[in-house]
Short mmCIF file of C-alpha atoms in Angstrom, two decimals:
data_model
loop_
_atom_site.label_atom_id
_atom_site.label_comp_id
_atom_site.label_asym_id
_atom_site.label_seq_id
_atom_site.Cartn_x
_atom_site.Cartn_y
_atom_site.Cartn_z
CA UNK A 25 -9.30 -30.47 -59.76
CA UNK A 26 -11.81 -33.53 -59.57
CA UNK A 27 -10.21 -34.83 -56.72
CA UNK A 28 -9.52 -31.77 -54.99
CA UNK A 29 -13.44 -31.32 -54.92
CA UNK A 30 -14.07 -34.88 -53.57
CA UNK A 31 -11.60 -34.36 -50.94
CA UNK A 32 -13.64 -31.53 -49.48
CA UNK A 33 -16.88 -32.62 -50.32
CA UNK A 34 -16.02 -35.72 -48.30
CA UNK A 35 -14.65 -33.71 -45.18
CA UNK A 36 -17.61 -31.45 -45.06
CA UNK A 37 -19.62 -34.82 -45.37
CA UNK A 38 -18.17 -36.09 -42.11
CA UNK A 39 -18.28 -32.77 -40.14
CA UNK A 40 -22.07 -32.88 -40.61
CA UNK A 41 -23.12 -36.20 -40.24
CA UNK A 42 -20.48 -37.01 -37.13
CA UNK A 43 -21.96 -36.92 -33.55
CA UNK A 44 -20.03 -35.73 -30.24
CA UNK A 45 -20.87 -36.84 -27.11
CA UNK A 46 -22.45 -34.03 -24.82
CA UNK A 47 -19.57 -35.30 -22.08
CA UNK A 48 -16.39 -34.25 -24.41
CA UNK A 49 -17.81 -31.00 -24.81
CA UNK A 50 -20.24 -30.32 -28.09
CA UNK A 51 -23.75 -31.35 -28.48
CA UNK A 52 -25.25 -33.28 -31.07
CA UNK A 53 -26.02 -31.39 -34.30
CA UNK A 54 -29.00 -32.12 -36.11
CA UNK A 55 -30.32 -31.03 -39.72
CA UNK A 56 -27.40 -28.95 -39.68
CA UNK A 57 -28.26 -26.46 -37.10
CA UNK A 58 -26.21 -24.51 -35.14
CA UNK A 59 -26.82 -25.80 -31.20
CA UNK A 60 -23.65 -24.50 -29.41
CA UNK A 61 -21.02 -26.21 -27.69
CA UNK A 62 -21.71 -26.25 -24.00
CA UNK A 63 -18.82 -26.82 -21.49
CA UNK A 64 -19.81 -28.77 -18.62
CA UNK A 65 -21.89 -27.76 -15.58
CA UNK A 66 -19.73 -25.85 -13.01
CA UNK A 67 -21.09 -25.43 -9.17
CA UNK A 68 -19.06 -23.27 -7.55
CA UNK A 69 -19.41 -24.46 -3.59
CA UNK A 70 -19.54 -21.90 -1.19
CA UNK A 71 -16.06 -20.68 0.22
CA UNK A 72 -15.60 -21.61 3.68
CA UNK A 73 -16.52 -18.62 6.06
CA UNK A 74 -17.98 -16.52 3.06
CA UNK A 75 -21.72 -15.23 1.94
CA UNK A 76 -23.01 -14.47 -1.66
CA UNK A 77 -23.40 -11.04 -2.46
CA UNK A 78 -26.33 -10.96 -5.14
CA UNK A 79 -25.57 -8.48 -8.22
CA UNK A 80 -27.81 -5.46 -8.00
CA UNK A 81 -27.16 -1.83 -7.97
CA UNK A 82 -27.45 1.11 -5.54
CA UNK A 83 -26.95 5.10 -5.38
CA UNK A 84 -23.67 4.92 -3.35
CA UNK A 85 -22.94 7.89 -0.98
CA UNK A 86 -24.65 9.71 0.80
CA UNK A 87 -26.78 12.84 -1.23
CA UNK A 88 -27.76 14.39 2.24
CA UNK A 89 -25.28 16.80 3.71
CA UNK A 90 -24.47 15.38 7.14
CA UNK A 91 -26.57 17.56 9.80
CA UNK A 92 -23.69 17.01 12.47
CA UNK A 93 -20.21 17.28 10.01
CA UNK A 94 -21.38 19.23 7.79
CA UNK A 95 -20.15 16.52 4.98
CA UNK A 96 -21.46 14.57 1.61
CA UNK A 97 -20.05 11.56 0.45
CA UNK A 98 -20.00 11.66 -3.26
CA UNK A 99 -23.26 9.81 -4.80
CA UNK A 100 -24.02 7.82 -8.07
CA UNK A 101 -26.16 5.16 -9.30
CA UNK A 102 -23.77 2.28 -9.95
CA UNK A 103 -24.50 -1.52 -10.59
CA UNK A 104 -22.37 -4.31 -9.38
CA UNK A 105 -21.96 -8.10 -10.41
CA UNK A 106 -22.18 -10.63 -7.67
CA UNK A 107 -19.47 -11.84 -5.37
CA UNK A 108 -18.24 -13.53 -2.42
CA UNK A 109 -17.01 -11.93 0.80
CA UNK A 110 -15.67 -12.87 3.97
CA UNK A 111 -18.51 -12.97 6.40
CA UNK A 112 -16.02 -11.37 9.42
CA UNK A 113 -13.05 -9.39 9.24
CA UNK A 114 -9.35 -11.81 8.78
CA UNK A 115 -8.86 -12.79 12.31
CA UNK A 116 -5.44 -12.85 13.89
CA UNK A 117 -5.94 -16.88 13.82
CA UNK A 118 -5.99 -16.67 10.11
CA UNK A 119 -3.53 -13.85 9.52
CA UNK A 120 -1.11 -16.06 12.03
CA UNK A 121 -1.69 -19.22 9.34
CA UNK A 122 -0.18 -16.89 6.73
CA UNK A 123 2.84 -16.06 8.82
CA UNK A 124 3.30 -19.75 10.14
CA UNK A 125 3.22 -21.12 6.48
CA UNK A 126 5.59 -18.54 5.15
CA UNK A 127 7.71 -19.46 8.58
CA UNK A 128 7.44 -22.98 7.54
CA UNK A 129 8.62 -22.37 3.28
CA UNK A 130 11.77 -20.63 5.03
CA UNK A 131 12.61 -23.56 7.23
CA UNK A 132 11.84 -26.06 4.30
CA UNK A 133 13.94 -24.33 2.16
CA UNK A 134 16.73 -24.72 4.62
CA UNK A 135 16.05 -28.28 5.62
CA UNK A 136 16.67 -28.90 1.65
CA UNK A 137 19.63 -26.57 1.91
CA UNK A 138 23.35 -28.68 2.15
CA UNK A 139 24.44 -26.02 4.07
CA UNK A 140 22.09 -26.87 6.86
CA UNK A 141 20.07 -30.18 6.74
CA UNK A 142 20.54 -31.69 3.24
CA UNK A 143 17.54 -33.16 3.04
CA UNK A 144 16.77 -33.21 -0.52
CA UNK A 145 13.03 -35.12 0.17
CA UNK A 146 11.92 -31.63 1.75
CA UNK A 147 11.99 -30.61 -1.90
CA UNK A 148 10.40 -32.04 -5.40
CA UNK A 149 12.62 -31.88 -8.58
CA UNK A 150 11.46 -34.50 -11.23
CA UNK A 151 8.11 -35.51 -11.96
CA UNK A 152 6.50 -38.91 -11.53
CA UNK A 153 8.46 -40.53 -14.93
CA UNK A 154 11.73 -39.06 -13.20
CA UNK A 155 12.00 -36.16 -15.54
CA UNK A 156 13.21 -32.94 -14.09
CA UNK A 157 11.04 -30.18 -13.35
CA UNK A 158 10.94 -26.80 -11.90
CA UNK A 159 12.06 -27.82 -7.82
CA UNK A 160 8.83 -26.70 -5.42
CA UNK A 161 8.82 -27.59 -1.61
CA UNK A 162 7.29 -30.83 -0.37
CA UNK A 163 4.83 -29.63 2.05
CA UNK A 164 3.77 -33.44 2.75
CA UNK A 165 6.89 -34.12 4.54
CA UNK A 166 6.53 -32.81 8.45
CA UNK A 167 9.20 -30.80 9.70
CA UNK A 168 10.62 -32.68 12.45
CA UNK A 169 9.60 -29.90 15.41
CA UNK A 170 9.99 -32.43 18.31
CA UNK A 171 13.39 -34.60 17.91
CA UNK A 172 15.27 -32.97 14.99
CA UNK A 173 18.77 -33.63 14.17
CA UNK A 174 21.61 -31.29 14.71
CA UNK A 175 21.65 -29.47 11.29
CA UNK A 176 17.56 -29.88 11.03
CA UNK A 177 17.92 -28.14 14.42
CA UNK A 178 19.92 -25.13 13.03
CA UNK A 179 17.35 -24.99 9.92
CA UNK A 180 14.81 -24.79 12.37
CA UNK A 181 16.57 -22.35 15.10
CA UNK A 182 17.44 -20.26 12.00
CA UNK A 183 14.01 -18.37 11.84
CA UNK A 184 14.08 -17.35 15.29
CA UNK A 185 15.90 -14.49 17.26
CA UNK A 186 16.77 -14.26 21.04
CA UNK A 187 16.20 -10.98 22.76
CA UNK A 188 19.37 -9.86 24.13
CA UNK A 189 17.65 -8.18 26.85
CA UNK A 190 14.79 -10.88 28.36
CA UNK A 191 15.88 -13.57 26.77
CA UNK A 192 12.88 -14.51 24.97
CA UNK A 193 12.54 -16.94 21.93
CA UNK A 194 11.00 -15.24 19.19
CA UNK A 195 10.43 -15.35 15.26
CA UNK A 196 12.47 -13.28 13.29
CA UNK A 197 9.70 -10.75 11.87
CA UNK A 198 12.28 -9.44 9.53
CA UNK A 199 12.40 -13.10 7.45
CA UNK A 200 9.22 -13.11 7.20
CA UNK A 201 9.03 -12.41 3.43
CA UNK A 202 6.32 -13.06 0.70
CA UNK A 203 7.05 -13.26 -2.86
CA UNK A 204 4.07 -13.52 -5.32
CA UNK A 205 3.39 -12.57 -8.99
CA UNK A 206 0.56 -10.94 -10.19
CA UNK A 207 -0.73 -11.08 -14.14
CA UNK A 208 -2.17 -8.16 -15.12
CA UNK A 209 -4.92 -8.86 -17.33
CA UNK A 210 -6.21 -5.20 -17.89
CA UNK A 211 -2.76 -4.03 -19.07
CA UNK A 212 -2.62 -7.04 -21.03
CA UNK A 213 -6.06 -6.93 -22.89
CA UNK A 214 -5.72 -2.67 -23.89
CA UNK A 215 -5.37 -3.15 -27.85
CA UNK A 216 -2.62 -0.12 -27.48
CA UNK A 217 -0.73 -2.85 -25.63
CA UNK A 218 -0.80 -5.85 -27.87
CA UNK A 219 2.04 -7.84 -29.22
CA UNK A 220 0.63 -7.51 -32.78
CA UNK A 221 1.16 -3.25 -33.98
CA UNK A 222 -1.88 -4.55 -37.02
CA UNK A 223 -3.82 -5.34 -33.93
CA UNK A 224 -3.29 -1.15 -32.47
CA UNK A 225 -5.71 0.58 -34.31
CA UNK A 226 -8.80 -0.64 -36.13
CA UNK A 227 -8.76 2.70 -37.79
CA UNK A 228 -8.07 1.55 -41.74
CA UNK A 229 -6.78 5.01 -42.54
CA UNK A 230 -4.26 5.18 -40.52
CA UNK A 231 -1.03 2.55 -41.67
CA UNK A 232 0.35 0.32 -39.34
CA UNK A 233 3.77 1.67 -37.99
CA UNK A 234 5.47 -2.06 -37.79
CA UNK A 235 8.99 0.00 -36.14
CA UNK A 236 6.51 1.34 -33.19
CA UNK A 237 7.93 0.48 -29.86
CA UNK A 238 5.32 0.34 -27.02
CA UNK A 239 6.54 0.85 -23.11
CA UNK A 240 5.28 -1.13 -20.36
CA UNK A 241 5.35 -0.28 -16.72
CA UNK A 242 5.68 -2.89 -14.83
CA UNK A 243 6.31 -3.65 -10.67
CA UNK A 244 9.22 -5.90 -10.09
CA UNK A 245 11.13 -6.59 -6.69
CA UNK A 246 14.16 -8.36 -4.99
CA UNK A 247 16.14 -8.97 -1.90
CA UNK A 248 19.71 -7.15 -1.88
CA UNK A 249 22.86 -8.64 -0.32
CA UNK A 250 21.60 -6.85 3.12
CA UNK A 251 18.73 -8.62 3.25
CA UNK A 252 16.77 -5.72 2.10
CA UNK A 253 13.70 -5.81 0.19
CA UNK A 254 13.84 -3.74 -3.14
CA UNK A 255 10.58 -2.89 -5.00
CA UNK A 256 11.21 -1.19 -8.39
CA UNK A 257 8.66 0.20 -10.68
CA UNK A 258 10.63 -0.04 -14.07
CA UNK A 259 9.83 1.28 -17.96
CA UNK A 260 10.90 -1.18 -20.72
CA UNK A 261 9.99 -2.15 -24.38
CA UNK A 262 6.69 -4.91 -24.72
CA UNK A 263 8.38 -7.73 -25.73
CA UNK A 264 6.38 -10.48 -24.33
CA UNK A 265 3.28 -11.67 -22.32
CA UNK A 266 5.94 -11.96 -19.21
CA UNK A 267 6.34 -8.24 -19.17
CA UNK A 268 2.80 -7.80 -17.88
CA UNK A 269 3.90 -9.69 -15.30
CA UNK A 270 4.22 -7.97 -12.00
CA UNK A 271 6.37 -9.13 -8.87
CA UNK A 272 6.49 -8.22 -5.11
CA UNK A 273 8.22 -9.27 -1.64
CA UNK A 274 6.39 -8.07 1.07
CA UNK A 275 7.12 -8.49 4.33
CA UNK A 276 4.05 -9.40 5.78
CA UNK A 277 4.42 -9.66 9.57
CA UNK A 278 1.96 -7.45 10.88
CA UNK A 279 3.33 -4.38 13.19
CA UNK A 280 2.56 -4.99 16.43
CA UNK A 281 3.95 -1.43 17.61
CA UNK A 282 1.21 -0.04 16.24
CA UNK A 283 -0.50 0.07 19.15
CA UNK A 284 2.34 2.04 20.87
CA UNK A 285 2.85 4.48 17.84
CA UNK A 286 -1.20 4.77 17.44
CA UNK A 287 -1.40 6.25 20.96
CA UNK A 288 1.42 8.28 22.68
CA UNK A 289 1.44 8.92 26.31
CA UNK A 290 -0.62 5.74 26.62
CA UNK A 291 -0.03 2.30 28.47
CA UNK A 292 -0.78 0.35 25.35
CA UNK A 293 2.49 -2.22 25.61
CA UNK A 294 0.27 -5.23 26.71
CA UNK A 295 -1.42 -5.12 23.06
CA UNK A 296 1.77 -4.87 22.03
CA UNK A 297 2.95 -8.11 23.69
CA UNK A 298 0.10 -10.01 23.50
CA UNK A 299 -2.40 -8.58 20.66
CA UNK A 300 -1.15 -10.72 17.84
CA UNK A 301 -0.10 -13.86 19.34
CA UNK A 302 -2.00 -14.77 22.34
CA UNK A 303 -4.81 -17.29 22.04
CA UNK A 304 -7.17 -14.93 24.03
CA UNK A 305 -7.19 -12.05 20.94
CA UNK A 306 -7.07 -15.58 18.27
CA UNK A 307 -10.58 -14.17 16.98
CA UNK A 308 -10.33 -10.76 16.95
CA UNK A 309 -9.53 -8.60 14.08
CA UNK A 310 -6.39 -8.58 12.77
CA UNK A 311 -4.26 -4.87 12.88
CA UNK A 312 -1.57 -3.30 12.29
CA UNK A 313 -1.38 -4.70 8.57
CA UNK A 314 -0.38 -2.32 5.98
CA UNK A 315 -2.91 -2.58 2.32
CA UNK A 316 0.30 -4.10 0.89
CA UNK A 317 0.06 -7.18 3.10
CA UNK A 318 -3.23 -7.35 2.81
CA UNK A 319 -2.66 -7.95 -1.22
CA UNK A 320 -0.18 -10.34 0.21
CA UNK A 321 -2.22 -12.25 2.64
CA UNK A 322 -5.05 -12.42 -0.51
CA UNK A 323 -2.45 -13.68 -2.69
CA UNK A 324 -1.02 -16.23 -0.53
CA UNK A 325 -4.85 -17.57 0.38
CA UNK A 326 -5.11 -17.86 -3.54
CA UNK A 327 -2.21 -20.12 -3.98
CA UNK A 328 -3.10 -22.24 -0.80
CA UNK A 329 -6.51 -22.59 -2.31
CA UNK A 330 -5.60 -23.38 -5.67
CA UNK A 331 -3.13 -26.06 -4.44
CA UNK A 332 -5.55 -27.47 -2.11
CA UNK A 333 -8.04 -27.92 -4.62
CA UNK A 334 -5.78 -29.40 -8.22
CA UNK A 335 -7.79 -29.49 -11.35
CA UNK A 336 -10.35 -28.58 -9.79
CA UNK A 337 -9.60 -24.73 -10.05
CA UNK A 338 -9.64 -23.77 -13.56
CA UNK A 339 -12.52 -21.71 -13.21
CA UNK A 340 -11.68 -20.11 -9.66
CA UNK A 341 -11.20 -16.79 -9.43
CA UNK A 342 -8.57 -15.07 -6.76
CA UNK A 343 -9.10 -13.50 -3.81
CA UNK A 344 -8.62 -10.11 -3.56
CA UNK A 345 -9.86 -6.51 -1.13
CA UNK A 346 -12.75 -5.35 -2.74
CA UNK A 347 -13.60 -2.26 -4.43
CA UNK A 348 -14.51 0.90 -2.73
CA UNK A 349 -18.00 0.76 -4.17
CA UNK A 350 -18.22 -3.28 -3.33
CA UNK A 351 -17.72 -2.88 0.36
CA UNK A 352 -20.66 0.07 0.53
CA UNK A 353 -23.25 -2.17 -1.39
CA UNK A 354 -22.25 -5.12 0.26
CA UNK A 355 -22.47 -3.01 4.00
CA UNK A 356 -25.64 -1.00 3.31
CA UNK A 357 -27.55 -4.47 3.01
CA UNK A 358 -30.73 -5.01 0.49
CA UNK A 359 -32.38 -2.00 1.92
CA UNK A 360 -29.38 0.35 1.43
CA UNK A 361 -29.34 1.46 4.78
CA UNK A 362 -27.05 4.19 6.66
CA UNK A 363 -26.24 1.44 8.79
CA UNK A 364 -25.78 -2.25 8.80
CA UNK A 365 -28.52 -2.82 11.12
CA UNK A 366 -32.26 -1.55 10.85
CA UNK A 367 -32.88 1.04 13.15
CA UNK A 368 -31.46 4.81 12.58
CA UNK A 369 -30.19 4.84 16.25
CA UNK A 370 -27.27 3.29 17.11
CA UNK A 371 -28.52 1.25 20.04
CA UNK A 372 -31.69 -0.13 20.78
CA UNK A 373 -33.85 0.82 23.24
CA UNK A 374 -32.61 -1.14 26.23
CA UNK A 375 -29.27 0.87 25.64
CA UNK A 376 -27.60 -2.03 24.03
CA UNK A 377 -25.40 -0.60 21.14
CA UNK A 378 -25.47 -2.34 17.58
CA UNK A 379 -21.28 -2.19 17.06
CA UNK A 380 -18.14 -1.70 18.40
CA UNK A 381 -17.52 2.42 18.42
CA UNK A 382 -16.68 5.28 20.22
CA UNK A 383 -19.96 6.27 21.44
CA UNK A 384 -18.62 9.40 23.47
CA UNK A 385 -15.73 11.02 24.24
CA UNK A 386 -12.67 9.21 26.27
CA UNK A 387 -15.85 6.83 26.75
CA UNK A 388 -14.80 3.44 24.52
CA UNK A 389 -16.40 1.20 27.00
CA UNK A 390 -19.96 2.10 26.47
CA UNK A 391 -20.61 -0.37 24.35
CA UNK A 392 -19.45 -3.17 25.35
CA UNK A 393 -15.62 -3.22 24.60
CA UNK A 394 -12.29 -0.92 25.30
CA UNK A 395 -10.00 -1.72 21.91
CA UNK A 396 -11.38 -4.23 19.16
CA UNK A 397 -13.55 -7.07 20.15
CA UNK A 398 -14.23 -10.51 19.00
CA UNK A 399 -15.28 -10.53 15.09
CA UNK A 400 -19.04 -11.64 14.72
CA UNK A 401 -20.47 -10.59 18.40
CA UNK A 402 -23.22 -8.11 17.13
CA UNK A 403 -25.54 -9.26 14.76
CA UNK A 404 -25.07 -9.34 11.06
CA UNK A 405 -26.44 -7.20 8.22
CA UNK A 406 -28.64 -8.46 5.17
CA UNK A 407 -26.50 -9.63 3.32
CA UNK A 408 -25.51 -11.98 6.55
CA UNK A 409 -21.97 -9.80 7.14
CA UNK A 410 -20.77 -9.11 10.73
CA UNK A 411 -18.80 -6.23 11.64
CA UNK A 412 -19.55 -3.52 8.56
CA UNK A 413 -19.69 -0.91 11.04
CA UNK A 414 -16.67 -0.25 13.79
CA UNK A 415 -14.35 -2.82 15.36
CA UNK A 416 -11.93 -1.92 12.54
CA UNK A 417 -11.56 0.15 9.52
CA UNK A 418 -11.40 -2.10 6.42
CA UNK A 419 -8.94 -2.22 3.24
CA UNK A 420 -10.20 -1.39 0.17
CA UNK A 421 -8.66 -1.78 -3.14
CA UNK A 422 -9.58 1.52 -4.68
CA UNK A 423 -7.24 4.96 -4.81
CA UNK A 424 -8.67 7.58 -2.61
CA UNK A 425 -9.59 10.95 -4.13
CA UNK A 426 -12.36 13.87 -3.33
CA UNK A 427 -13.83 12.77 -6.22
CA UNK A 428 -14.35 9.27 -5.19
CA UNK A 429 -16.58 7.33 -7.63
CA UNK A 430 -17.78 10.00 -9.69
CA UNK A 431 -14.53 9.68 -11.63
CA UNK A 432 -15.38 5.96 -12.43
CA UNK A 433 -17.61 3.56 -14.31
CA UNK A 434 -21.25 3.11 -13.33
CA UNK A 435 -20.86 -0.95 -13.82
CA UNK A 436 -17.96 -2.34 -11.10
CA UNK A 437 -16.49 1.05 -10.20
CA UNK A 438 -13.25 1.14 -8.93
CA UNK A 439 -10.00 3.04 -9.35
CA UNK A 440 -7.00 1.36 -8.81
CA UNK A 441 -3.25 2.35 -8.85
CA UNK A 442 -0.33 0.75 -7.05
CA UNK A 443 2.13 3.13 -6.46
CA UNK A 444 5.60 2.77 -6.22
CA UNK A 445 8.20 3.46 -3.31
CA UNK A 446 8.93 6.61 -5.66
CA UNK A 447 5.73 7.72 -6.20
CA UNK A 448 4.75 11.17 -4.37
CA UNK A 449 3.13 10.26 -1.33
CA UNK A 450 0.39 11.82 -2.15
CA UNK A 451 -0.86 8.99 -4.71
CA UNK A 452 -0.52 5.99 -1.76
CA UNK A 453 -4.08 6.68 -0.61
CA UNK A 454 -6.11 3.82 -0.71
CA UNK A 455 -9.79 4.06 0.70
CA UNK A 456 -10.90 2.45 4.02
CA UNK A 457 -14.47 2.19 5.11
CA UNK A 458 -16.60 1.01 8.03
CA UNK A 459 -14.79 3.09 10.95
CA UNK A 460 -13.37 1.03 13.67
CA UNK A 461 -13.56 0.95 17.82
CA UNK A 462 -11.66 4.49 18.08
CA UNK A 463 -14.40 6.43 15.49
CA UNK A 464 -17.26 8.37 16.16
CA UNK A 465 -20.71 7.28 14.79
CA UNK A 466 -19.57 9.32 11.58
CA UNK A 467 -17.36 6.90 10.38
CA UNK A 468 -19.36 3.80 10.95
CA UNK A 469 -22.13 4.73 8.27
CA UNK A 470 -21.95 2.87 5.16
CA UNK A 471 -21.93 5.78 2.83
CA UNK A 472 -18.44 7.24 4.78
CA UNK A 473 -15.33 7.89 3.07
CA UNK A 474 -12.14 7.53 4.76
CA UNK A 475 -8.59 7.18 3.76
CA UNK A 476 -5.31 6.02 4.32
CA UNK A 477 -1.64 5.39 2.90
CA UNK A 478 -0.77 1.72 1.51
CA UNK A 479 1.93 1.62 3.77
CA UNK A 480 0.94 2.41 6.76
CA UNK A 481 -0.37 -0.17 9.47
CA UNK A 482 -2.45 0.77 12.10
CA UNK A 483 -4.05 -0.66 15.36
CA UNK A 484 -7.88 -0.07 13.91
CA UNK A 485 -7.67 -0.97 10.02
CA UNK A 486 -7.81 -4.44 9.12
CA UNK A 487 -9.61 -6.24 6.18
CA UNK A 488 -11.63 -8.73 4.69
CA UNK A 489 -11.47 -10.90 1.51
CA UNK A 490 -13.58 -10.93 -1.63
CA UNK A 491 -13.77 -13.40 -4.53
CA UNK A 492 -15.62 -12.54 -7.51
CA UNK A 493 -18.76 -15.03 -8.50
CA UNK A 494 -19.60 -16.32 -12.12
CA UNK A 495 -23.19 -17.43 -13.24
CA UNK A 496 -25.20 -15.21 -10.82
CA UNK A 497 -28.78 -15.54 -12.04
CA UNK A 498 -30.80 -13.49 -9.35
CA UNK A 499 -30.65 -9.81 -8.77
CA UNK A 500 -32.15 -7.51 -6.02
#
């Protein structure tokens, strides 16, 4: 028993007297007092083409009844932590990079493929002591665009399509597949859901029922032998951490028909031609992307960030649409105005207008433009955002309903649900705001609630990207 006592008595000895070095993590203790162990000073640097939305709080909606429409948005004091957000809506320069790269995985793929180039270097399988690892493309070696062999040739020609009728040279839309994963930490964190059944109910009274079994829903997708991409919402028994782990392929070439479908009887097939992919329209909003490849596109710029960056990324959080609630506060500025700008009129007083809108019937020129215009040509709000009224509708990540946020929490509001392909149609309303080039003033204040389904694309809703923001010290 002696000994046993010495042993310990010796251990706590050294646990007291022993000093860390601030750098590894823990600070110094002295006298035995509890100081904390401090992790090491993170600066987040400013995202490139994004603005810092302070944490504050606001009474979203509107409480007045609309003189004109005769409507009230639904109105409630929330409060919402700080975060990043595109200052412009996603071009179709930077959509086109998400296309181009998931283009450019297809053709690797192929180029690695024996049954078209071979080239085993255009993928990595072992790690740098030769062991073998999980294979991932090399995206340092170039695709040989300008004098590839042969089979590269195929791999190459394989992502393209010839139009029968003109003859044209163009990329296969319908390859054009994203798959990403998507851990969902909510689900994951409920205590009904964890692994442990003693970790269920904190209620002593009640005894732990050990045979319990707990289903998860969970999203899951694949391609069929057609080519044809299968999304499945499926029930099963929690098992593991993997089964609140949710997958999707989305095709995520946006629909350029939109503006043909958007508009009968009209002589929109030059948009249709030319809106996505001619340099001329490389800055203007992107359209005719459904809220499903939106997700996409803000889970692809995740991974290409979090590659780009290595080790560095531990504590980066990924981008996603922001909440219903996020885009008004972030639109309605410091002030919490009814519009972005600081007048109440829509246009000063030499007649120039403050957006891009429908000002008047049939009249979409008045101000300036005919269809969408350049992001960032009128000036930008408080919070340094461009475009939070008109050019186009924006995504949202929240569910629409009449209720809106009086149905949610008064700290980070939102509502979300992803429905599935066999979900009524009914629950695929997601929540757009800001109005777009084809709205009337209505739609362009901040407090306006709009709506519509996740699948849909259209040629006046686009989107922009937020990022959440740790460490915000400063509120308004």
């Amino acid at each position: 028993m002696k000994k046993i006592v010495f042993l310990s008595t010796a251990l706590l000895s050294f646990v007291l007297t022993a000093c860390f070095s601030p750098k590894s993590g823990m600070t110094t203790s002295q006298g035995g007092e509890v100081t904390g162990v401090h992790g090491s000073a993170v600066n987040e640097p400013a995202p490139f083409g994004m603005v810092l939305i302070q944490r504050g709080s606001i009474r979203v909606g509107d409480e007045a009844t609309d003189s004109l429409w005769g409507t009230g948005a639904p109105s409630k004091d929330i409060s919402v932590d700080a975060f990043w957000m595109d200052e412009t809506e996603i071009s179709n320069a930077k959509y086109r990079q998400f296309v181009y790269w998931v283009r450019d995985s297809i053709i690797r793929e192929r180029l690695a493929d024996p049954a078209y180039g071979g080239d085993e270097t255009f993928k990595i399988t072992e790690d740098e002591y030769g062991e073998p690892i999980t294979p991932y493309l090399n995206w340092k070696k170039p695709i040989p665009w300008k004098k590839p062999s042969e089979d590269e040739q195929r791999a190459i020609e394989s992502v393209y399509v010839i139009n029968p009728i003109t003859g044209e040279r163009q990329l296969d839309a319908s390859q054009m597949n994203y798959r990403y994963e998507i851990y969902d930490y909510t689900q994951a964190a409920l205590r009904k859901n964890r692994l442990n059944p003693e970790e269920r109910n904190r209620n002593t009274d009640i005894p732990v029922d050990y045979e319990a079994v707990i289903t998860i829903s969970k999203d899951t997708a694949y391609i069929d032998d057609e080519g044809i991409i299968v999304r499945e919402t499926i029930n099963r028994p929690l098992s593991s951490a993997y089964d609140f782990l949710n997958t999707y392929i989305v095709n995520i070439y946006p629909d350029t028909t939109c503006w043909v479908n958007d508009f009968p009887n009209a002589n929109n097939e030059v948009y249709l031609q030319l809106y996505f992919n001619h340099p001329k329209y490389d800055n203007y909003p992107v359209v005719g992307v459904s809220w499903e490849q939106a997700n996409a596109f803000c889970a692809w710029r995740t991974e290409f960030l979090l590659r780009g960056l290595g080790p560095q990324a531990r504590w980066i959080q990924r981008y996603r649409l922001p909440s219903e609630t996020e885009w008004e506060f972030a639109a309605r500025g410091k002030d919490a105005r009814r519009f972005p700008w600081e007048q109440t009129d829509t246009k000063s007083e030499e007649g120039c207008y403050y957006a891009n809108y429908k000002p008047e019937e049939g009249n979409y020129t008045k101000d300036g433009s005919l269809i969408t215009s350049n992001c960032g040509i009128f000036s930008a709000n408080s919070n340094g955002l461009y475009d939070m009224a008109g050019n186009v509708a924006e995504w949202t990540s929240t569910v629409y309903t009449d209720a809106g946020v009086l149905q949610m929490s008064d700290i980070n509001p939102d509502l979300q649900y992803r429905a599935a392909k066999e979900d009524p149609y009914s629950l695929k309303k997601k929540t757009i705001r800001g109005g777009s080039w084809k709205d009337p003033v209505k739609y362009i204040q901040g407090a306006t609630r709009a709506y519509e389904y996740q699948n849909e694309s259209r040629s006046y809703i686009g989107f922009r990207c937020v990022r959440s923001y740790a460490g915000a010290d400063r509120r308004r």
